[in-house]
Coordinates of C-alpha atoms in Angstrom, one line a residue:
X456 CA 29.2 59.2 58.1
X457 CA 32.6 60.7 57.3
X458 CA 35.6 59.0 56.6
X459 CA 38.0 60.0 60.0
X460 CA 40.3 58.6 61.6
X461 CA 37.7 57.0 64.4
X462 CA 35.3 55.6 61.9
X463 CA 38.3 53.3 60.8
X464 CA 39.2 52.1 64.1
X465 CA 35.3 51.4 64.6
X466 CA 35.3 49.1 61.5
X467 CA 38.4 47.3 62.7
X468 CA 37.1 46.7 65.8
X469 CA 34.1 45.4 64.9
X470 CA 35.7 42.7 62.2
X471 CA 37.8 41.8 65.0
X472 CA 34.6 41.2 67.5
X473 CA 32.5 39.1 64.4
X474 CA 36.4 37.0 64.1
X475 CA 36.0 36.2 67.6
X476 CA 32.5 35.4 67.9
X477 CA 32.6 33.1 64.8
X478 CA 35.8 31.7 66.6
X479 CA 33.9 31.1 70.2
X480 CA 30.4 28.9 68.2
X481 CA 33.0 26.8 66.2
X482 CA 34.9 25.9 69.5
X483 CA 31.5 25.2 71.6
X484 CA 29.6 23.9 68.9
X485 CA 26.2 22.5 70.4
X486 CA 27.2 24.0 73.5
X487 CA 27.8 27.4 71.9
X488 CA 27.0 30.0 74.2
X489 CA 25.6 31.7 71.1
X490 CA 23.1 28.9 69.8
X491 CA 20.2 31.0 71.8
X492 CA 20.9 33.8 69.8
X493 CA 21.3 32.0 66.9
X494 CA 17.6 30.3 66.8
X495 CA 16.2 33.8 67.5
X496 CA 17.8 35.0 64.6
X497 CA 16.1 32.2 63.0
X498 CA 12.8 33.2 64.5
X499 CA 12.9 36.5 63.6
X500 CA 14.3 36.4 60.0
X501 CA 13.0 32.5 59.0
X502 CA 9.5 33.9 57.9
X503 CA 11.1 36.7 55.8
X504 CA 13.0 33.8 53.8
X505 CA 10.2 32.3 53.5
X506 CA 8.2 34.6 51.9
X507 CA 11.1 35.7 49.6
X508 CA 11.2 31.8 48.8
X509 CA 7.4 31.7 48.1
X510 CA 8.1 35.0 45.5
X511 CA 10.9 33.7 43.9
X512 CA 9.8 29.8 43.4
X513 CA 7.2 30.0 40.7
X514 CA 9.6 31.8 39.0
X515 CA 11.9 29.5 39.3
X516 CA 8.9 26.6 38.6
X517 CA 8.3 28.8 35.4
X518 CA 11.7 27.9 34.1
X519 CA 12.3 25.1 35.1
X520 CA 8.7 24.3 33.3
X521 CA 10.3 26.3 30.7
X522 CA 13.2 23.9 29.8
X523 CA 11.4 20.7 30.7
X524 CA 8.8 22.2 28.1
X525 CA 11.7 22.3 25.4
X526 CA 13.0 18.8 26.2
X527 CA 9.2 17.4 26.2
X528 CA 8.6 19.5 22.8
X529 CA 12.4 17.9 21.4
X530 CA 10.9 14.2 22.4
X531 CA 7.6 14.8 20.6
X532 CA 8.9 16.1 17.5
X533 CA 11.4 13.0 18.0
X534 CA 8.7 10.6 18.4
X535 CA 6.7 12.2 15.5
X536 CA 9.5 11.6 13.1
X537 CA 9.9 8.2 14.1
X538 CA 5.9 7.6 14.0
X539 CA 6.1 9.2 10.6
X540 CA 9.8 7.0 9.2
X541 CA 7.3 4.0 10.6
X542 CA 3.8 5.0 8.5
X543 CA 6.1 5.6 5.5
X544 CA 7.9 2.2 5.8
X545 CA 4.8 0.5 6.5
X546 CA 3.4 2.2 3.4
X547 CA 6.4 0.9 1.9
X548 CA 5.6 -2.8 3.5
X549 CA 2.0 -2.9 2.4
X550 CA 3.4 -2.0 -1.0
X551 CA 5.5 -4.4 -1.4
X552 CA 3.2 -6.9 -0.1
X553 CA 0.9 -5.8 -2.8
X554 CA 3.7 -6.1 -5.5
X555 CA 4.7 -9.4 -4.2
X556 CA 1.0 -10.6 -5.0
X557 CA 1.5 -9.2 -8.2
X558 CA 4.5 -11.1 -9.3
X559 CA 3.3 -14.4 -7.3
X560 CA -0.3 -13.8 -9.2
X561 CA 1.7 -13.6 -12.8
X562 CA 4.1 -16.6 -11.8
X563 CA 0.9 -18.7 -11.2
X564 CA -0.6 -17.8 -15.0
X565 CA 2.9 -18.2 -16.4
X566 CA 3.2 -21.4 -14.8
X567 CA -0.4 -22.5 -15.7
X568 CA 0.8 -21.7 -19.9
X569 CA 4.1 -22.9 -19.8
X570 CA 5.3 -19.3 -20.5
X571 CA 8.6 -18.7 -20.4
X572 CA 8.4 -14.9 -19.0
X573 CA 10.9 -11.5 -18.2
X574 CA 9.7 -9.6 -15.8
X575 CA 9.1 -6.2 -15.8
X576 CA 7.6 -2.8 -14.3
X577 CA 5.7 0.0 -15.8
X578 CA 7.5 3.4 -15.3
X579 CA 5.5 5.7 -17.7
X580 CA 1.9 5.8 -19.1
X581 CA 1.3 6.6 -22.0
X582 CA 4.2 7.4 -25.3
X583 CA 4.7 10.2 -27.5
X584 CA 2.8 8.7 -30.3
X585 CA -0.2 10.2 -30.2
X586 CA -2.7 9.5 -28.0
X587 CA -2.9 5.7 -27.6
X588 CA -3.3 4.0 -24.7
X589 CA 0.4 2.6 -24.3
X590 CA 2.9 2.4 -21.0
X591 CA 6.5 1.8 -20.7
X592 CA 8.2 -0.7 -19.2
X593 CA 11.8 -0.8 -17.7
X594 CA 13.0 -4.0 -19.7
X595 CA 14.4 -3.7 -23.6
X596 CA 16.3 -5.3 -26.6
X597 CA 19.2 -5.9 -23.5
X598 CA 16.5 -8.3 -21.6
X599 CA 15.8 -10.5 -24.6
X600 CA 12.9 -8.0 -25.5
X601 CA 11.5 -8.0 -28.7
X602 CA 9.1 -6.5 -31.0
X603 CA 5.6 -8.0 -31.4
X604 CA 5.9 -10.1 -28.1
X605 CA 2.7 -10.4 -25.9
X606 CA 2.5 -8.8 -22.2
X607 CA 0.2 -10.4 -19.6
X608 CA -0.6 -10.3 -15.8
X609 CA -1.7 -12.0 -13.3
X610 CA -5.1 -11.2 -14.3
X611 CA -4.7 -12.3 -18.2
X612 CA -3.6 -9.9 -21.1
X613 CA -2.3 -6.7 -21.0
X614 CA -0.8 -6.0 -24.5
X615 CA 1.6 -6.4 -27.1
X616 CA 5.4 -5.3 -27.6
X617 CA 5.2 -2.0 -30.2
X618 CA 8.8 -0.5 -30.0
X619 CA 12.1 -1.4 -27.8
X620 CA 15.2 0.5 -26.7
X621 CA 18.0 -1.0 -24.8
X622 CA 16.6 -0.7 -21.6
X623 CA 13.0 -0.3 -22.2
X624 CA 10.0 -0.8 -23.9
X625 CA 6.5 0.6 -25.4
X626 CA 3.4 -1.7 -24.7
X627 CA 0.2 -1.3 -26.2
X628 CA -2.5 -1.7 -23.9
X629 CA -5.6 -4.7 -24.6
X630 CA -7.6 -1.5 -24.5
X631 CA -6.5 1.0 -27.1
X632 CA -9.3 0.8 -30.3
X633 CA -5.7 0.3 -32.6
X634 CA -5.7 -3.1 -30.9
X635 CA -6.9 -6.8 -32.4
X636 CA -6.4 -10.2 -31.0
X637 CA -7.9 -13.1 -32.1
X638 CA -9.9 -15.2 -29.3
X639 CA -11.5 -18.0 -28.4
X640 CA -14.5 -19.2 -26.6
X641 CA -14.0 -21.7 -23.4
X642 CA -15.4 -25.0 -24.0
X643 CA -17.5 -24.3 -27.4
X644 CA -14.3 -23.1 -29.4
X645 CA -15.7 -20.1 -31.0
X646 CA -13.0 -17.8 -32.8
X647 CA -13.9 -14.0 -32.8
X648 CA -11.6 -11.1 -32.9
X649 CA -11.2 -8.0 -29.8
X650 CA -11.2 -4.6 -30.1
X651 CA -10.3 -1.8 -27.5
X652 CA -13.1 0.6 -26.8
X653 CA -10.7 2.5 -24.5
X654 CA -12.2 2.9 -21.1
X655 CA -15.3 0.9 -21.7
X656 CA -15.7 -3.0 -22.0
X657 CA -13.8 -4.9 -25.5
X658 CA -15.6 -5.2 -28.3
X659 CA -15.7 -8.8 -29.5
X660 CA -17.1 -10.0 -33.4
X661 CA -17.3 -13.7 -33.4
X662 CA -17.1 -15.4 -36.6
X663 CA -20.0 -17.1 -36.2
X664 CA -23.3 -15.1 -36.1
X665 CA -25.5 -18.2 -35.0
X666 CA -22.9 -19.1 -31.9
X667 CA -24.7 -19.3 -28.8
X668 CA -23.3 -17.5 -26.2
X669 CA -24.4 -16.4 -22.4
X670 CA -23.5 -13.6 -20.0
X671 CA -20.2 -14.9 -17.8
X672 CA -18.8 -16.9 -20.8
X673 CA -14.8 -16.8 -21.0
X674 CA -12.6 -15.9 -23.6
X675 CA -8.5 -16.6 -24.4
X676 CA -6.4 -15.5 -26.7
X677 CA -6.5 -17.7 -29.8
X678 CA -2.7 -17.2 -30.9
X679 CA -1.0 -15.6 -33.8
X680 CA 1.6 -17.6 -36.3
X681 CA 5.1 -18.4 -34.8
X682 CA 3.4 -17.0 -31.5
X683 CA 3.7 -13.4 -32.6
X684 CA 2.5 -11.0 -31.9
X685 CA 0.1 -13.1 -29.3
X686 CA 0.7 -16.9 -27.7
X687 CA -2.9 -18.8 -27.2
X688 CA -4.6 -19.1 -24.4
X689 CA -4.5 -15.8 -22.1
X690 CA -7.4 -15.3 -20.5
X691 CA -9.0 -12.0 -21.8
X692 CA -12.3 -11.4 -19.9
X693 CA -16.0 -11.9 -19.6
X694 CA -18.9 -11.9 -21.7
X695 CA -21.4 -8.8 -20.2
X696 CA -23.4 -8.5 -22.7
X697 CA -24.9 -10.1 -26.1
X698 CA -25.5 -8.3 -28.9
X699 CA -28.7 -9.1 -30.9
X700 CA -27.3 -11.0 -34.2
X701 CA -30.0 -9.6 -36.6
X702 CA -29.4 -12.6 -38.8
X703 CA -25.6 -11.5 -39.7
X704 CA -23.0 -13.1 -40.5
X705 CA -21.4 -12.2 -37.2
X706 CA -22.3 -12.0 -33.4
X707 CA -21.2 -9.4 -31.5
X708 CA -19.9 -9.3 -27.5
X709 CA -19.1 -6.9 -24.9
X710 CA -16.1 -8.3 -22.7
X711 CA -15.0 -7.0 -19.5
X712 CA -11.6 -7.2 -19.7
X713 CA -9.4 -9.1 -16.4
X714 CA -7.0 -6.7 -16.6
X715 CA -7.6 -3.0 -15.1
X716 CA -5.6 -1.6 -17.2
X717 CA -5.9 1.7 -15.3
X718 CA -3.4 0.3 -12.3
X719 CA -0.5 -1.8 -14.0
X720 CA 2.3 -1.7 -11.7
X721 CA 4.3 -5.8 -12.5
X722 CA 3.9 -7.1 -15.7
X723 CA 5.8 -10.2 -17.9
X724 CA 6.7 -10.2 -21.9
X725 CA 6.6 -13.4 -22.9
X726 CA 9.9 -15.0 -23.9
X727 CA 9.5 -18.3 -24.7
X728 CA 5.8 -19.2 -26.5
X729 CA 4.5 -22.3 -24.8
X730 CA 5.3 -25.9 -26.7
X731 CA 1.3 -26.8 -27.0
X732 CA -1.8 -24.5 -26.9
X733 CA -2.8 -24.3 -23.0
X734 CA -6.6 -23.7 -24.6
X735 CA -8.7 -23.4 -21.5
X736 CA -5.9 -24.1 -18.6
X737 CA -5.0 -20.7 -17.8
X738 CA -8.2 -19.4 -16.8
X739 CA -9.1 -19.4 -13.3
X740 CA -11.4 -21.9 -11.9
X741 CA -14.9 -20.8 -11.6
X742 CA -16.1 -20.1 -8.5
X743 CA -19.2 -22.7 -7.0
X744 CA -22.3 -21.3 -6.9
X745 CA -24.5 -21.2 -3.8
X746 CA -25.4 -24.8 -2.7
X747 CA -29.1 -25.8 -3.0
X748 CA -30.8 -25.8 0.3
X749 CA -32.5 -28.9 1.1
X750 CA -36.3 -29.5 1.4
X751 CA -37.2 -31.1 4.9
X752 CA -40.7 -33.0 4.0
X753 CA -42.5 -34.0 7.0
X754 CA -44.7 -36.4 6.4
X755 CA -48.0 -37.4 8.8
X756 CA -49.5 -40.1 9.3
X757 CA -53.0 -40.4 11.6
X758 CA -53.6 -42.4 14.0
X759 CA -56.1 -44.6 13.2
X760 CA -59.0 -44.1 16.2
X761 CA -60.2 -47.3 18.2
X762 CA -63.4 -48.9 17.2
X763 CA -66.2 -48.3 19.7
X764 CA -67.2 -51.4 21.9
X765 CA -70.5 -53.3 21.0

């Protein structure tokens, strides 16, 4: 259609007509004369919106599943932090648990000796000298720490004091074959000496080669003069195994040692040496063996039969 002069007017005229219809079903409202042609409209072009509606929703579900996806994925990775902060402090918790038993474990033995005690945690295993079984701890000359001072747990002995800095020291380890402590039976007395076999049991000589000893005997540490480098009675470990004496001079003893020397986390130099020898006092009580069951006897007696009539 050209662009004249009566195709202008024809546009005019028709704006003008759609002013003054729009103007005539806003003044009659529900009594529009055009509401019939309205709802027809509606008839004829209500199932075409629909269908475009039914074409266009899932794409519209598709995003919208789209961005509720995103804020469902932001909340997971939220919760999975927060679930993984919680593990880690409860790792944290159950660690400090454990250390707490640690330190409340080595109170109790320090108590049970009268040992004055600092505190202290390992930070390194093993020192530069050599190959020796040694670990550092996080306490030195600026804690009171000195050379030749014994180290102990909750379980018993751990070592002795070999070199100090400021602000940390080397202890040698129950278990390295360098190291010798005198010790002493429970209850019978008998002196021997330790050895370290590294990762296998100690090796105990006791002066006596006629001593009789059993499997599940107890030994302490026997003490040193002036308490260095060892104060007495820390327990040390367990008889396993008796050596067959062969008529020498000595007898000989595999100990398991109380300590694991493999997991030291809390440990305490002795300060202060106790003011008498705790002997046997430090060692835990033994545990009660099973209780014997009792015999039921039953005991029957016969009836004694009735005498037959004359």
């Amino acid at each position: 259609m050209r662009d004249t002069r009566e195709s202008r007017l024809l546009l005019v005229l028709l704006v003008a007509v759609a002013f003054a219809l729009i103007t005539v079903d806003i003044r009659g409202g529900e009594q529009s004369p055009l509401d019939g042609v309205r709802h027809a409209a509606a008839s004829v072009f209500g199932p075409v919106e629909k269908g475009v509606a039914a074409a266009v929703d899932p794409v519209g579900n598709a995003v919208a599943a789209v961005r509720d996806s995103g804020e469902r994925h932001d909340r997971i990775s939220e919760l999975e932090r927060e679930n993984a902060t919680l593990k880690q402090r409860l790792g944290s918790d159950d660690r400090n648990r454990g250390r707490a038993r640690e330190l409340d474990a080595m109170l109790k033995t320090a108590g049970a000796g009268q040992y004055g005690i600092k505190g202290a945690q390992v930070i390194a295993i093993g020192a530069a000298q050599g190959f020796s079984w040694t670990v550092t701890i996080d306490a030195g000359s600026n804690d009171g720490i000195r050379r030749d001072m014994t180290v102990l747990n909750g379980d018993g002995l751990v070592g002795r004091v070999t070199t100090v800095a400021r602000t940390s020291a080397t202890v040698l380890l129950a278990n390295d074959p360098k190291f010798t402590v005198g010790t002493r039976m429970e209850k019978t007395g008998e002196l021997g000496f330790a050895n370290g076999q590294g990762d296998r049991s100690l090796r105990v000589e006791l002066l006596n080669g006629k001593a009789v000893v059993r499997e599940g005997d107890r030994l302490v540490t026997f003490g040193s003069s002036r308490d260095k480098p060892f104060v007495p009675g820390v327990p040390v470990g367990e008889v396993t195994r008796v050596e067959p004496s062969g008529g020498g001079l000595t007898r000989t003893l595999q100990v398991r040692p109380y300590v694991g020397y493999s997991k030291l986390d809390i440990v305490g130099v002795v300060v202060q040496p106790p003011r008498t020898d705790p002997r046997d006092t430090v060692l835990p009580p033994k545990p009660e063996g099973p209780k014997p069951t009792p015999t039921v006897t039953v005991t029957v007696t016969p009836t004694p039969s009735a005498k037959p009539e004359d």
